[in-house]
Amino acid sequence: QALEKHPLPQGHHFSDIEQRSDSSVLVTTVNKFKGLESEIVFLWGMDSIDIQEHREHLYVGLSRAKSILVVFGNEQTCSYFQTE
């Protein structure tokens, strides 16, 4: 709901899975996105979970992007996902 207050360019809008369309930016949970893919995925909320305890959810979230994955978090969280 907080995102809906911010307009997107060129007629695009935020939506959940039930209301998604070609002009929408999908905002949903990892559980609802299981089995789906998107060109670009922004994954946030990682600071508030135990990464070791939620490895299955992490796999789902991290593997949904076809081209670009952006992970948001504090320095400690982001360093966990850095690869050489």
C-alpha positions as a printed Julia matrix, in Angstrom:
84×3 Matrix{Float64}:
  0.0     0.0     0.0
  2.88    2.34    0.71
  4.24    1.85   -2.81
  0.88    2.68   -4.41
  1.32    6.29   -3.24
  4.3     6.67   -5.59
  3.37    7.06   -9.26
  5.3     5.12  -11.88
  6.11    6.48  -15.36
  4.25    5.72  -18.58
  1.07    4.36  -17.01
  2.75    1.59  -15.04
  1.48    0.69  -11.58
  2.25   -1.6    -8.64
  0.12   -4.73   -8.3
 -0.15   -8.1    -6.6
 -0.26  -11.38   -8.51
 -4.06  -11.34   -8.78
 -4.11   -7.92  -10.51
 -0.91   -8.1   -12.55
 -0.78   -7.0   -16.17
  1.82   -6.03  -18.77
  1.94   -2.51  -17.32
  2.31   -3.54  -13.68
  5.26   -3.9   -11.36
  4.52   -6.99   -9.31
  4.97   -6.68   -5.55
  4.48   -9.93   -3.69
  5.95  -12.41   -1.25
  8.43  -15.17   -2.02
  5.76  -17.75   -1.16
  3.35  -16.34   -3.76
  6.1   -16.09   -6.4
  7.16  -19.74   -6.16
  7.19  -21.28   -9.64
  7.16  -17.91  -11.43
  9.96  -15.89  -13.08
 10.61  -12.28  -13.98
 13.27  -10.46  -15.99
 14.2    -8.33  -12.97
 13.69   -9.19   -9.3
 14.21   -6.88   -6.33
 14.48   -8.86   -3.11
 14.21   -7.01    0.18
 13.39   -7.77    3.8
 16.46   -9.95    4.1
 17.68   -8.15    7.25
 14.64   -9.32    9.19
 15.0   -13.1     8.66
 17.43  -15.77    9.82
 19.16  -16.62    6.54
 20.26  -20.08    7.67
 16.78  -20.95    8.91
 15.01  -19.83    5.7
 17.26  -21.33    3.04
 14.34  -22.69    0.96
 12.68  -19.27    0.82
 16.02  -17.74   -0.1
 16.48  -20.2    -2.94
 13.05  -19.34   -4.33
 13.64  -15.59   -4.03
 17.16  -15.7    -5.46
 16.3   -17.96   -8.39
 13.29  -16.08   -9.85
 15.23  -13.48  -11.88
 15.9   -14.25  -15.56
 18.34  -11.36  -16.06
 18.86   -9.1   -13.06
 18.64   -9.74   -9.31
 18.97   -6.88   -6.83
 19.21   -7.74   -3.12
 18.56   -4.97   -0.6
 19.93   -5.14    2.92
 22.46   -3.93    5.39
 26.16   -4.51    4.86
 26.19   -7.81    6.74
 23.23   -9.2     4.77
 24.6    -8.1     1.4
 28.06   -9.51    2.16
 26.43  -12.93    2.66
 25.3   -12.87   -0.99
 28.49  -11.54   -2.58
 30.35  -13.89   -4.88
 33.84  -13.65   -6.23
